[in-house]
């Protein structure tokens, strides 16, 4: 996943798509507790205002469905993100939030937050 993200950021820079307003998403598509980690799928995405902004590029385009999310802000380190992922479900239970397994968990990396060593984990809730 880390290599994919690094390659994606490099590609964004090469195509002049990465700037201080950019927001990158990482979307795990499989549960590593039920899927062999080497078979887990992981998407990376750039939030855009319009597909017209990227129409000339030969890339996949998609729209995430709207929904309610619990947002967990954490340090932008592998250790902190792993710890947040382990603790978020118990925190949600303490606050009476129910996980919506029909929507993906999204890691959100706004450049302005990353510059301050922060990122967000967005957990879909019912």
XYZ file of C-alpha atoms in Angstrom, residues 1-116:
116
model
C 0.000 0.000 0.000
C 2.808 2.353 0.853
C 4.479 1.753 -2.528
C 1.204 2.309 -4.368
C 0.672 5.606 -2.551
C 4.220 6.773 -3.311
C 3.822 5.891 -7.001
C 0.473 7.704 -7.077
C 1.890 10.878 -5.517
C 4.762 10.796 -8.012
C 2.264 10.447 -10.879
C 0.159 13.320 -9.483
C 3.241 15.566 -9.369
C 4.248 14.607 -12.912
C 0.753 15.542 -14.120
C 0.598 18.801 -12.127
C -2.315 17.538 -10.045
C -0.747 17.769 -6.581
C -0.859 21.125 -4.799
C -1.562 22.567 -1.356
C -5.339 22.125 -1.852
C -5.156 18.472 -2.932
C -6.910 15.695 -1.060
C -5.800 12.112 -1.634
C -7.918 9.159 -0.553
C -6.791 5.631 0.215
C -9.562 3.058 0.134
C -8.938 -0.457 1.441
C -11.344 -2.764 -0.409
C -10.847 -5.909 1.683
C -10.662 -6.803 5.350
C -7.152 -8.112 6.159
C -8.695 -10.196 8.952
C -10.729 -12.194 6.434
C -8.603 -11.817 3.280
C -4.972 -12.826 2.946
C -3.039 -9.509 3.130
C -1.254 -10.240 -0.165
C -4.691 -10.470 -1.839
C -6.116 -7.293 -0.316
C -7.125 -4.643 -2.816
C -6.313 -0.995 -2.127
C -7.349 1.996 -4.222
C -5.864 5.468 -4.218
C -7.735 8.503 -5.499
C -7.548 12.241 -5.910
C -10.587 14.321 -4.998
C -11.533 16.581 -7.930
C -14.282 19.164 -8.343
C -15.151 17.896 -11.781
C -14.129 15.062 -14.069
C -13.519 17.817 -16.640
C -10.389 18.635 -14.618
C -8.888 15.264 -15.551
C -10.754 14.377 -18.752
C -7.595 14.210 -20.884
C -5.963 11.622 -18.609
C -6.363 7.898 -19.188
C -7.415 6.968 -15.658
C -10.350 5.345 -13.908
C -12.964 7.742 -12.605
C -15.530 7.010 -9.936
C -17.879 8.743 -7.537
C -18.057 7.802 -3.855
C -21.576 7.583 -2.503
C -22.479 10.124 0.145
C -22.962 8.909 3.672
C -22.354 9.555 7.339
C -18.838 9.024 8.660
C -17.101 9.071 12.010
C -13.855 10.998 11.459
C -10.741 10.046 13.397
C -7.814 12.472 13.156
C -4.436 10.920 13.844
C -0.746 11.475 13.287
C 0.436 10.690 9.780
C 2.628 7.740 10.735
C 2.160 4.047 10.046
C 2.168 3.306 13.778
C -0.444 5.946 14.622
C -2.739 4.917 11.769
C -2.478 1.244 12.772
C -3.282 2.136 16.392
C -6.259 4.291 15.327
C -7.582 1.461 13.160
C -7.360 -0.958 16.099
C -9.133 1.403 18.517
C -11.749 3.102 16.343
C -14.451 0.439 16.634
C -14.397 0.437 20.433
C -14.490 4.258 20.404
C -17.470 4.153 18.049
C -19.259 1.653 20.316
C -18.622 3.962 23.297
C -20.309 6.787 21.367
C -23.198 4.591 20.142
C -22.134 4.611 16.480
C -22.645 1.536 14.330
C -20.247 0.649 11.530
C -21.788 0.576 8.047
C -20.027 -2.365 6.365
C -21.643 -1.562 3.000
C -19.423 1.515 2.593
C -15.605 1.507 2.577
C -13.403 2.958 5.281
C -11.496 5.849 3.733
C -8.113 7.243 4.692
C -8.117 10.958 3.845
C -4.840 12.795 3.276
C -5.427 16.510 2.773
C -2.056 18.032 1.833
C -2.527 20.851 4.355
C -3.084 18.313 7.155
C -0.221 16.061 6.044
C 2.101 19.081 6.147
C 1.188 19.228 9.862
